[in-house]
Structures are given as structure tokens and as C-alpha cells.
Amino acid sequence: MKSSRIAELLKTRPATNGCWALYLEASINQQQPELGLAIAKKLAKRAVDRNKLKRLSRELIKSPAFGSKRDCVVKLRQAIGKNTQGKLRKHEQNTLRERLMELVHAAN
């Protein structure tokens, strides 16, 4: 997804919960919906953690359960690792996965 399209989607009203924001809009290119990910370094300090969150997001959005034909931008809204010196632990990763799944199902 091009940065201009991501910027355009970020101007729309997102579906949100405490951890995530999900921006959805009808796909301009009707063949395949696109996915954009915004995991800020300010919120997830370690590259390993940002990459894990991106993989987790891609996995959920591209799953058949999502089944949307809309362009989507997933944005992290809450800093991770507050109690673990900035590191993403398994418990927190599972919580973030559950919260994103709730948001994805609510958006459909």
C-alpha cells in the first residue's frame, strides 16, 4: 500500500479499542484489498517486538475469518512492555492478539 493511500485512510474514523485502531475503507483497486501497518517505534521500542506485532496483524487480517474486501490500516495505539522494561512478553502478546481479533470481528 502506498503512503498516500495510508495517509488517506488515516483521515477516516477508525474502529478502536484501547490497544488498536482499525481503519477500513472500500478498496480502490477492486482486485485485491491492501493492508497497511503502523507500529510506531515510540510504542514498541524493540524491532523484534514491532516485527512480531506486524506478523500477528497480517495473520489475523489475512485470515478467512476477516473476509473483507476493503483496504485496511492497523495501528498500534498503546505502548507495550510497561512492566517488562519495554519487552513484549507472551502474556501481553496474547492479550494484544485477542484485542485485535475482537476489533476485527466487530468491524465485519
Coordinates of C-alpha atoms in Angstrom, one line a residue:
M1 CA 0.0 0.0 0.0
K2 CA 1.4 3.4 -0.9
S3 CA 2.0 6.0 1.7
S4 CA -0.5 8.4 0.1
R5 CA -3.2 5.7 0.4
I6 CA -2.3 5.1 4.1
A7 CA -2.5 8.8 4.8
E8 CA -5.9 8.9 3.2
L9 CA -7.1 6.0 5.3
L10 CA -5.7 7.5 8.5
K11 CA -8.0 10.5 7.9
T12 CA -11.1 8.3 8.2
R13 CA -12.8 7.4 11.5
P14 CA -11.3 4.1 12.9
A15 CA -12.8 1.2 14.8
T16 CA -10.9 1.3 18.1
N17 CA -10.3 -0.3 21.4
G18 CA -7.6 0.5 24.0
C19 CA -4.8 -1.1 22.1
W20 CA -5.5 -0.9 18.4
A21 CA -7.1 1.3 15.7
L22 CA -8.5 -0.3 12.6
Y23 CA -9.1 1.9 9.6
L24 CA -11.2 0.4 6.8
E25 CA -12.4 1.8 3.5
A26 CA -13.6 0.3 0.2
S27 CA -10.8 -0.8 -2.0
I28 CA -9.9 1.5 -4.9
N29 CA -8.3 -1.4 -6.7
Q30 CA -11.1 -4.0 -6.9
Q31 CA -8.8 -7.0 -7.4
Q32 CA -7.2 -7.3 -4.0
P33 CA -7.6 -5.3 -0.8
E34 CA -4.4 -3.9 0.6
L35 CA -3.1 -3.8 4.2
G36 CA -1.0 -1.1 5.9
L37 CA 0.6 -1.5 9.3
A38 CA 1.5 1.4 11.6
I39 CA 3.5 0.1 14.6
A40 CA 5.4 3.1 15.9
K41 CA 8.9 2.9 17.4
K42 CA 7.7 5.1 20.1
L43 CA 5.2 2.5 21.3
A44 CA 7.3 -0.7 20.6
K45 CA 10.9 0.1 21.1
R46 CA 12.5 -3.2 20.0
A47 CA 12.5 -4.1 16.3
V48 CA 11.8 -7.7 17.3
D49 CA 8.6 -6.7 19.0
R50 CA 7.4 -4.5 16.2
N51 CA 8.0 -7.3 13.7
K52 CA 6.1 -9.8 15.9
L53 CA 3.2 -7.4 16.1
K54 CA 3.2 -6.9 12.3
R55 CA 3.2 -10.7 11.7
L56 CA 0.4 -11.1 14.2
S57 CA -1.6 -8.3 12.5
R58 CA -1.0 -9.8 9.0
E59 CA -2.0 -13.2 10.2
L60 CA -5.3 -12.0 11.6
I61 CA -6.3 -9.6 8.8
K62 CA -5.5 -12.1 6.0
S63 CA -7.3 -15.0 7.7
P64 CA -10.6 -16.2 6.1
A65 CA -12.4 -15.1 9.2
F66 CA -11.8 -11.4 8.4
G67 CA -13.0 -11.9 4.8
S68 CA -13.2 -8.2 4.0
K69 CA -12.8 -6.7 0.5
R70 CA -11.8 -3.4 2.0
D71 CA -8.4 -1.7 2.3
C72 CA -7.2 -1.8 5.9
V73 CA -4.7 0.0 8.1
V74 CA -3.9 -1.4 11.5
K75 CA -2.3 1.0 14.0
L76 CA -1.0 0.3 17.5
R77 CA -2.3 2.8 20.0
Q78 CA -0.8 1.7 23.3
A79 CA 2.8 1.3 24.4
I80 CA 3.9 -2.2 25.1
G81 CA 6.1 -3.6 27.8
K82 CA 5.3 -1.0 30.5
N83 CA 6.0 -3.6 33.3
T84 CA 8.7 -5.5 31.4
Q85 CA 11.3 -2.9 30.5
G86 CA 9.9 -2.4 27.0
K87 CA 9.9 -6.1 26.1
L88 CA 6.9 -7.8 24.6
R89 CA 6.2 -10.9 26.7
K90 CA 4.0 -13.9 25.7
H91 CA 1.1 -12.9 28.0
E92 CA 1.0 -9.4 26.6
Q93 CA 1.3 -10.7 23.0
N94 CA -1.7 -13.0 23.6
T95 CA -3.7 -10.1 25.1
L96 CA -2.9 -7.9 22.0
R97 CA -3.9 -10.8 19.7
E98 CA -7.2 -11.2 21.5
R99 CA -7.9 -7.4 21.4
L100 CA -7.2 -7.2 17.7
M101 CA -9.4 -10.3 17.0
E102 CA -12.2 -8.6 18.9
L103 CA -11.8 -5.5 16.8
V104 CA -11.6 -7.4 13.5
H105 CA -14.8 -9.3 14.3
A106 CA -16.6 -6.1 15.4
A107 CA -15.6 -4.4 12.2
N108 CA -17.2 -7.1 10.0

